[in-house]
Tab-separated table of C-alpha atoms in Angstrom:
chain	number	residue	atom	x	y	z
A	21	MET	CA	85.428	142.019	86.190
A	22	LYS	CA	84.868	139.065	88.524
A	23	LEU	CA	87.481	139.201	91.249
A	24	LEU	CA	86.394	136.537	93.703
A	25	GLY	CA	86.010	132.839	93.007
A	26	GLN	CA	84.358	130.085	94.979
A	27	ASN	CA	87.510	128.677	96.576
A	28	THR	CA	88.009	129.022	100.336
A	29	ILE	CA	90.832	128.102	102.715
A	30	ALA	CA	88.620	126.401	105.305
A	31	ASP	CA	90.029	122.948	104.542
A	32	THR	CA	93.610	124.061	103.938
A	33	PRO	CA	96.350	123.861	106.595
A	34	ASP	CA	96.003	127.622	107.136
A	35	GLY	CA	92.234	127.401	107.545
A	36	ILE	CA	92.542	124.467	109.913
A	37	SER	CA	95.127	126.339	111.981
A	38	GLU	CA	92.688	129.240	112.327
A	39	ALA	CA	89.932	126.901	113.543
A	40	PHE	CA	92.406	125.341	115.983
A	41	LYS	CA	93.370	128.754	117.378
A	42	ALA	CA	89.710	129.653	117.901
A	43	ASP	CA	89.064	126.470	119.918
A	44	LYS	CA	89.384	127.165	123.664
A	45	PHE	CA	89.663	123.506	124.708
A	46	GLU	CA	92.910	123.007	126.615
A	47	LYS	CA	93.722	119.571	125.146
A	48	LYS	CA	93.004	120.372	121.504
A	49	ILE	CA	95.230	118.696	118.891
A	50	LEU	CA	96.443	120.180	115.591
A	51	LEU	CA	97.323	117.625	112.900
A	52	GLY	CA	97.025	119.826	109.834
A	53	ALA	CA	100.297	121.750	109.782
A	54	GLY	CA	103.121	120.538	107.561
A	55	ALA	CA	105.934	121.415	109.944
A	56	TYR	CA	107.908	119.280	112.374
A	57	ARG	CA	107.219	119.577	116.095
A	58	ASP	CA	109.128	118.097	119.031
A	59	ASP	CA	107.549	115.798	121.611
A	60	GLU	CA	106.204	118.824	123.455
A	61	GLY	CA	104.464	119.996	120.302
A	62	LYS	CA	106.810	122.936	119.832
A	63	PRO	CA	108.753	124.149	116.762
A	64	TYR	CA	112.236	122.653	116.638
A	65	VAL	CA	115.392	124.440	115.529
A	66	LEU	CA	118.159	121.945	114.813
A	67	PRO	CA	121.309	122.412	116.944
A	68	SER	CA	123.389	122.179	113.746
A	69	VAL	CA	121.427	125.127	112.367
A	70	ARG	CA	122.101	127.158	115.526
A	71	THR	CA	125.820	126.360	115.272
A	72	ALA	CA	125.893	127.336	111.602
A	73	GLU	CA	124.116	130.608	112.418
A	74	ARG	CA	126.705	131.475	115.068
A	75	LYS	CA	129.564	130.697	112.676
A	76	LEU	CA	128.016	132.907	110.014
A	77	LEU	CA	127.478	135.730	112.501
A	78	ASP	CA	131.114	135.523	113.581
A	79	SER	CA	132.168	135.650	109.910
A	80	ASN	CA	130.725	139.161	109.641
A	81	LEU	CA	129.467	138.556	106.079
A	82	ASN	CA	127.954	141.333	104.006
A	83	LYS	CA	124.379	141.460	102.730
A	84	GLU	CA	125.136	141.817	99.024
A	85	TYR	CA	122.935	140.164	96.415
A	86	ALA	CA	123.575	136.574	95.470
A	87	GLY	CA	123.914	135.766	91.783
A	88	ILE	CA	120.760	134.983	89.835
A	89	ASP	CA	121.426	131.249	90.358
A	90	GLY	CA	122.231	131.665	94.046
A	91	ILE	CA	125.211	130.829	96.233
A	92	PRO	CA	127.585	128.400	94.452
A	93	SER	CA	128.760	126.688	97.642
A	94	PHE	CA	125.128	125.895	98.432
A	95	THR	CA	124.035	124.686	94.980
A	96	SER	CA	127.082	122.441	94.564
A	97	ALA	CA	126.441	120.879	97.995
A	98	ALA	CA	122.722	120.493	97.252
A	99	ALA	CA	123.507	118.668	94.013
A	100	LEU	CA	125.914	116.355	95.826
A	101	LEU	CA	123.250	115.568	98.440
A	102	ALA	CA	120.621	114.777	95.821
A	103	TYR	CA	122.673	112.868	93.267
A	104	GLY	CA	125.380	111.319	95.446
A	105	PRO	CA	129.193	111.328	95.207
A	106	ASN	CA	129.212	108.530	92.633
A	107	SER	CA	126.819	110.266	90.242
A	108	ALA	CA	128.088	110.045	86.659
A	109	PRO	CA	126.280	113.264	85.573
A	110	LEU	CA	127.749	115.110	88.565
A	111	LYS	CA	131.263	113.892	87.824
A	112	GLY	CA	130.790	114.703	84.151
A	113	GLY	CA	129.638	118.261	84.797
A	114	ARG	CA	126.201	117.608	83.300
A	115	ILE	CA	123.936	118.912	86.068
A	116	ALA	CA	122.534	122.419	85.719
A	117	ILE	CA	121.335	123.794	89.045
A	118	THR	CA	119.940	127.006	90.453
A	119	GLN	CA	119.028	128.016	93.978
A	120	SER	CA	115.290	128.489	94.425
A	121	ILE	CA	112.788	129.873	96.894
A	122	SER	CA	112.359	126.539	98.677
A	123	GLY	CA	110.712	123.540	97.016
A	124	THR	CA	107.737	125.502	95.700
A	125	GLY	CA	110.060	127.886	93.881
A	126	ALA	CA	112.003	124.950	92.442
A	127	LEU	CA	108.801	123.435	91.084
A	128	ARG	CA	107.754	126.786	89.628
A	129	ILE	CA	111.095	127.262	87.870
A	130	GLY	CA	110.914	123.700	86.575
A	131	GLY	CA	107.371	124.151	85.306
A	132	ALA	CA	108.287	127.363	83.499
A	133	PHE	CA	111.419	125.796	81.994
A	134	LEU	CA	109.536	122.756	80.711
A	135	GLU	CA	106.711	124.890	79.336
A	136	ARG	CA	109.228	126.931	77.382
A	137	PHE	CA	111.705	124.283	76.247
A	138	TYR	CA	110.314	120.747	76.560
A	139	PRO	CA	109.912	119.418	73.011
A	140	GLY	CA	106.960	117.173	73.851
A	141	GLY	CA	103.413	117.940	74.965
A	142	LYS	CA	102.996	120.854	77.350
A	143	LYS	CA	101.212	118.826	80.011
A	144	ILE	CA	102.369	117.248	83.239
A	145	TYR	CA	100.906	114.206	84.988
A	146	ILE	CA	100.688	114.391	88.782
A	147	PRO	CA	99.541	111.624	91.156
A	148	THR	CA	96.018	111.334	92.535
A	149	PRO	CA	96.208	112.694	95.175
A	150	SER	CA	99.225	114.989	95.251
A	151	TRP	CA	100.426	117.951	97.276
A	152	ALA	CA	97.627	120.510	97.042
A	153	ASN	CA	99.884	123.174	95.509
A	154	HIS	CA	101.227	121.060	92.640
A	155	SER	CA	98.285	121.692	90.345
A	156	ALA	CA	98.349	125.462	90.883
A	157	VAL	CA	102.125	125.717	90.482
A	158	PHE	CA	102.169	123.870	87.176
A	159	SER	CA	99.016	125.485	85.833
A	160	ASP	CA	100.468	128.903	86.541
A	161	SER	CA	103.640	127.775	84.771
A	162	GLY	CA	101.591	127.277	81.617
A	163	LEU	CA	101.427	123.490	81.709
A	164	LYS	CA	98.210	121.520	81.444
A	165	VAL	CA	97.816	119.298	84.506
A	166	GLU	CA	96.651	115.705	84.105
A	167	LYS	CA	96.360	112.981	86.752
A	168	TYR	CA	97.594	109.419	87.108
A	169	ARG	CA	96.358	106.843	89.582
A	170	TYR	CA	98.332	106.502	92.800
A	171	TYR	CA	96.194	105.870	95.885
A	172	ASN	CA	93.731	103.020	96.376
A	173	LYS	CA	91.243	104.236	98.983
A	174	ASP	CA	89.762	100.773	99.441
A	175	THR	CA	93.056	99.206	100.517
A	176	ILE	CA	94.662	102.452	101.799
A	177	SER	CA	97.727	101.574	99.754
A	178	LEU	CA	99.503	102.281	96.486
A	179	ASP	CA	97.485	101.605	93.342
A	180	PHE	CA	100.581	100.260	91.647
A	181	LYS	CA	98.814	98.534	88.771
A	182	GLY	CA	96.776	101.654	88.066
A	183	MET	CA	99.884	103.831	88.201
A	184	ILE	CA	101.803	101.658	85.748
A	185	ALA	CA	98.784	101.411	83.435
A	186	ASP	CA	98.407	105.200	83.349
A	187	ILE	CA	102.116	105.709	82.626
A	188	GLN	CA	101.863	103.210	79.785
A	189	ALA	CA	98.687	104.807	78.406
A	190	ALA	CA	100.014	108.374	78.410
A	191	PRO	CA	101.032	109.952	75.083
A	192	ARG	CA	104.638	109.225	74.186
A	193	GLY	CA	107.042	111.721	75.700
A	194	SER	CA	104.785	112.924	78.524
A	195	ILE	CA	106.075	114.647	81.663
A	196	PHE	CA	105.488	112.817	84.962
A	197	LEU	CA	105.809	114.444	88.381
A	198	LEU	CA	107.034	111.860	90.887
A	199	HIS	CA	107.411	112.224	94.662
A	200	ALA	CA	110.937	110.980	95.404
A	201	CYS	CA	110.063	109.914	98.968
A	202	ALA	CA	107.493	110.525	101.727
A	203	HIS	CA	104.606	111.058	99.320
A	204	ASN	CA	102.486	114.015	100.369
A	205	PRO	CA	99.664	113.617	101.343
A	206	THR	CA	99.403	109.810	101.595
A	207	GLY	CA	102.746	108.790	103.120
A	208	ILE	CA	102.677	105.843	100.710
A	209	ASP	CA	105.882	105.247	98.740
A	210	PRO	CA	106.668	102.629	96.103
A	211	THR	CA	109.126	99.938	97.167
A	212	GLU	CA	112.522	99.853	95.482
A	213	SER	CA	111.379	97.020	93.220
A	214	GLN	CA	108.285	99.035	92.305
A	215	TRP	CA	110.456	102.066	91.533
A	216	ARG	CA	112.403	99.889	89.109
A	217	GLU	CA	109.168	98.961	87.344
A	218	ILE	CA	108.065	102.594	87.295
A	219	GLY	CA	111.401	103.605	85.783
A	220	LYS	CA	111.032	100.921	83.146
A	221	ALA	CA	107.538	102.102	82.204
A	222	VAL	CA	108.689	105.732	82.033
A	223	LYS	CA	111.605	104.748	79.802
A	224	GLU	CA	109.482	102.614	77.482
A	225	GLY	CA	107.090	105.528	77.014
A	226	GLU	CA	109.997	107.921	76.413
A	227	HIS	CA	108.496	110.034	79.193
A	228	TYR	CA	110.270	112.712	81.210
A	229	ALA	CA	110.596	112.352	85.000
A	230	PHE	CA	110.414	115.414	87.241
A	231	PHE	CA	111.107	114.511	90.881
A	232	ASP	CA	109.807	116.520	93.810
A	233	MET	CA	112.243	115.710	96.639
A	234	ALA	CA	110.994	117.735	99.597
A	235	TYR	CA	111.801	115.187	102.317
A	236	GLN	CA	115.258	113.746	101.643
A	237	GLY	CA	116.481	112.311	104.950
A	238	PHE	CA	113.248	113.137	106.718
A	239	ALA	CA	111.436	110.052	105.409
A	240	SER	CA	113.638	107.123	106.452
A	241	GLY	CA	116.317	109.014	108.347
A	242	ASN	CA	118.855	108.170	105.618
A	243	THR	CA	119.530	110.719	102.871
A	244	ASP	CA	120.911	108.102	100.469
A	245	LYS	CA	117.974	105.729	100.909
A	246	ASP	CA	115.495	108.548	100.358
A	247	ALA	CA	117.259	109.460	97.102
A	248	PHE	CA	117.011	105.918	95.710
A	249	ALA	CA	114.382	106.684	93.072
A	250	VAL	CA	116.229	109.702	91.671
A	251	ARG	CA	119.559	107.903	91.520
A	252	HIS	CA	118.068	104.728	90.070
A	253	PHE	CA	116.402	106.632	87.241
A	254	ILE	CA	119.723	108.305	86.425
A	255	ASP	CA	121.557	104.975	86.504
A	256	GLU	CA	119.013	103.718	83.965
A	257	GLY	CA	119.751	106.607	81.613
A	258	HIS	CA	116.977	109.058	82.471
A	259	ASN	CA	117.935	112.746	82.336
A	260	VAL	CA	115.651	113.879	85.141
A	261	ALA	CA	114.705	117.182	86.739
A	262	VAL	CA	114.727	117.518	90.532
A	263	ALA	CA	113.134	120.030	92.902
A	264	GLN	CA	114.753	120.093	96.362
A	265	SER	CA	113.618	121.686	99.598
A	266	PHE	CA	115.498	122.185	102.858
A	267	ALA	CA	112.408	123.195	104.814
A	268	LYS	CA	111.727	119.801	106.374
A	269	ASN	CA	115.140	118.132	106.606
A	270	MET	CA	116.871	121.206	108.064
A	271	GLY	CA	113.836	122.879	109.619
A	272	LEU	CA	114.512	125.984	107.502
A	273	TYR	CA	110.833	126.611	106.799
A	274	GLY	CA	110.805	130.404	106.833
A	275	GLU	CA	114.254	130.705	105.264
A	276	ARG	CA	112.900	129.376	101.926
A	277	VAL	CA	115.884	127.304	100.833
A	278	GLY	CA	115.675	125.054	97.796
A	279	ALA	CA	117.218	124.126	94.472
A	280	PHE	CA	116.107	123.134	90.991
A	281	SER	CA	118.365	120.981	88.845
A	282	ILE	CA	118.329	119.231	85.500
A	283	VAL	CA	120.501	116.369	84.295
A	284	CYS	CA	121.718	117.377	80.842
A	285	SER	CA	123.037	115.253	77.988
A	286	SER	CA	126.421	116.998	77.927
A	287	ALA	CA	128.484	119.650	79.651
A	288	GLU	CA	127.804	121.935	76.683
A	289	GLU	CA	124.055	121.517	77.066
A	290	LYS	CA	124.423	122.236	80.777
A	291	LYS	CA	125.858	125.675	79.974
A	292	ARG	CA	122.922	126.465	77.690
A	293	VAL	CA	120.387	125.260	80.262
A	294	GLU	CA	122.004	127.307	83.036
A	295	SER	CA	121.808	130.385	80.834
A	296	GLN	CA	118.103	129.823	80.161
A	297	LEU	CA	117.408	129.209	83.845
A	298	LYS	CA	118.910	132.603	84.637
A	299	ILE	CA	116.727	134.203	81.970
A	300	LEU	CA	113.675	132.600	83.600
A	301	VAL	CA	114.594	133.519	87.172
A	302	ARG	CA	115.564	137.132	86.503
A	303	PRO	CA	111.995	138.443	85.942
A	304	MET	CA	110.531	136.134	88.622
A	305	TYR	CA	112.476	137.328	91.671
A	306	SER	CA	115.851	138.523	90.320
A	307	ASN	CA	117.933	136.491	92.775
A	308	PRO	CA	117.296	134.313	95.842
A	309	PRO	CA	117.734	135.212	99.522
A	310	VAL	CA	121.140	134.481	101.034
A	311	ASN	CA	120.689	133.749	104.742
A	312	GLY	CA	119.065	130.307	104.601
A	313	ALA	CA	121.312	129.148	101.775
A	314	ARG	CA	124.362	130.201	103.773
A	315	ILE	CA	123.121	128.166	106.731
A	316	ALA	CA	122.513	125.092	104.572
A	317	SER	CA	125.853	125.550	102.832
A	318	GLU	CA	127.691	125.792	106.146
A	319	ILE	CA	126.103	122.550	107.330
A	320	LEU	CA	126.606	120.612	104.104
A	321	ASN	CA	130.208	121.713	103.545
A	322	ASP	CA	131.529	121.387	107.106
A	323	PRO	CA	132.249	117.658	107.709
A	324	VAL	CA	131.586	117.890	111.452
A	325	LEU	CA	128.372	119.883	111.091
A	326	ARG	CA	127.196	117.631	108.272
A	327	GLU	CA	127.563	114.522	110.424
A	328	GLN	CA	125.771	116.273	113.291
A	329	TRP	CA	122.937	117.244	110.929
A	330	LEU	CA	122.607	113.676	109.628
A	331	VAL	CA	122.156	112.478	113.221
A	332	GLU	CA	119.583	115.187	113.884
A	333	VAL	CA	117.546	114.533	110.751
A	334	LYS	CA	117.512	110.836	111.623
A	335	GLY	CA	116.292	111.798	115.091
A	336	MET	CA	113.367	113.691	113.569
A	337	ALA	CA	112.532	110.786	111.267
A	338	ASP	CA	112.772	108.316	114.159
A	339	ARG	CA	110.357	110.380	116.261
A	340	ILE	CA	107.845	110.355	113.420
A	341	ILE	CA	108.245	106.599	113.014
A	342	SER	CA	107.830	106.011	116.757
A	343	MET	CA	104.659	108.142	116.865
A	344	ARG	CA	103.207	106.047	114.051
A	345	ALA	CA	103.891	102.875	116.037
A	346	LEU	CA	102.465	104.375	119.224
A	347	LEU	CA	99.271	105.561	117.539
A	348	ARG	CA	98.726	102.145	115.983
A	349	LYS	CA	99.374	100.390	119.301
A	350	ASN	CA	96.912	102.623	121.156
A	351	LEU	CA	94.217	102.011	118.550
A	352	GLU	CA	94.747	98.262	118.684
A	353	ASP	CA	94.783	98.276	122.484
A	354	LEU	CA	91.361	99.957	122.418
A	355	GLY	CA	90.015	96.917	120.594
A	356	SER	CA	89.424	98.652	117.269
A	357	GLY	CA	87.997	96.364	114.641
A	358	TYR	CA	89.934	98.143	111.903
A	359	ASP	CA	93.285	97.173	110.455
A	360	TRP	CA	95.624	100.046	111.294
A	361	SER	CA	98.768	98.547	109.777
A	362	HIS	CA	98.810	101.261	107.124
A	363	ILE	CA	99.719	103.794	109.814
A	364	THR	CA	103.118	102.146	110.246
A	365	SER	CA	103.643	101.038	106.637
A	366	GLN	CA	103.342	104.626	105.433
A	367	ILE	CA	106.327	106.953	105.807
A	368	GLY	CA	107.171	110.589	106.338
A	369	MET	CA	105.365	113.482	107.950
A	370	PHE	CA	101.859	112.648	106.767
A	371	ALA	CA	99.523	109.674	107.048
A	372	TYR	CA	96.307	108.872	105.273
A	373	THR	CA	94.113	107.448	108.004
A	374	GLY	CA	91.290	106.180	105.804
A	375	LEU	CA	88.771	108.305	107.728
A	376	ASP	CA	86.092	109.979	105.619
A	377	PRO	CA	85.117	113.700	105.672
A	378	LYS	CA	82.232	113.072	108.078
A	379	GLN	CA	84.506	111.335	110.579
A	380	MET	CA	87.120	114.074	110.268
A	381	ASP	CA	84.406	116.643	110.934
A	382	GLN	CA	83.381	114.705	114.043
A	383	LEU	CA	86.991	114.651	115.234
A	384	ALA	CA	87.092	118.436	115.053
A	385	LYS	CA	83.651	119.247	116.432
A	386	GLU	CA	83.434	116.594	119.159
A	387	HIS	CA	87.068	115.974	120.092
A	388	SER	CA	88.963	119.143	119.110
A	389	VAL	CA	91.242	117.218	116.758
A	390	TYR	CA	91.961	119.280	113.655
A	391	ALA	CA	93.138	117.941	110.278
A	392	THR	CA	92.062	118.057	106.630
A	393	LYS	CA	88.813	116.374	105.676
A	394	ASP	CA	90.503	113.932	103.289
A	395	GLY	CA	91.740	111.997	106.327
A	396	ARG	CA	95.329	113.196	106.147
A	397	ILE	CA	97.028	113.823	109.484
A	398	SER	CA	100.438	115.267	110.269
A	399	ILE	CA	102.253	112.726	112.416
A	400	ALA	CA	104.505	115.566	113.580
A	401	GLY	CA	101.596	116.865	115.642
A	402	ILE	CA	101.404	113.639	117.670
A	403	THR	CA	103.259	113.495	120.971
A	404	THR	CA	103.599	111.022	123.810
A	405	GLY	CA	101.325	113.371	125.731
A	406	ASN	CA	98.404	113.431	123.274
A	407	VAL	CA	98.588	110.126	121.401
A	408	LYS	CA	96.298	108.289	123.842
A	409	ARG	CA	93.557	110.923	123.574
A	410	LEU	CA	93.963	111.016	119.791
A	411	ALA	CA	93.581	107.242	119.548
A	412	GLU	CA	90.479	107.354	121.746
A	413	ALA	CA	88.951	110.059	119.541
A	414	ILE	CA	89.675	108.126	116.343
A	415	HIS	CA	88.326	104.958	117.924
A	416	LYS	CA	85.068	106.681	118.874
A	417	VAL	CA	84.369	108.157	115.430
A	418	THR	CA	85.274	104.920	113.630
A	419	SER	CA	83.225	102.716	115.958
A	420	ARG	CA	79.908	104.328	115.045
A	421	ILE	CA	77.555	102.479	112.752
């Protein structure tokens, strides 16, 4: 039996982190990790999270199992955050939701549910490129993974015409995975008017929309703005599925807090869907962990803590936005002949620089700047202390003939 394949982790965030650790250069820069860092390059625990933790500790809660679908106070608050207080499906009791093991777990539950119950073709279309784990998650769920156009490498922008054409050309009733905001890895999001056109094309093809919303609030700093696509699709009559993660917007990376939800056609269908979700989850992991969900629930359900958290998540988003502007300014000040406007037009944690694998290799070997070879960098790894050196390194590798 063949046990080992040809895949390696050298160009994954984990592999890049290992190479970074092995580098002894004092001013090395890591831009591969998908986790927020403060302006000193250190992990950041939100003050609202610390307050919630203290409140929970003082509550002297037990460590009993959660239900198969998680902690109700968390899932109800997560649904409200995603769909909004004016959501017709939420008011009508039509949203089935289960707590998940972060966003990855939500996607895995969704993939398994669609493979088992979706009446159309058992394939899902994901953007080119997409988060590296999407293909594996859906393949392991039993779905066939197809691709649709998304990124135009020549213009370093959204291939909107190609995206619409591929949605229109897909077999009727296909499943489409859509990044709700802060597209990973490109940082390129459709505009609101483009989302309306995408929704129209999905509806005309009688397709099914599955949203991956891993960055709500973290993209623009506004949780409602970042949920525009999801809410617009629902307003237009789409019964969507949504995978949520609280890793980025609450900094609860290791707590593995997420939710998977489906908009159902009726309250009766919701009950049937919830029952089937429990049947799916039970053999996967039985029930989800409680600590992170309790923290998120405390924040989302306490009006004072919720407002504090909204300020903090906007602060994280604003730092990312300011680092984008600073990197672009430094590159332009160096006299670069390239147009770096895409650095500031993109959004969220990641940016597609437009650098090729050879240039990324030069950044690592000659300048101790580590990121994936596709040119993606984590803006969270940029600080006021290293942005000048980063810009100089990028300028050097892009100025060669």
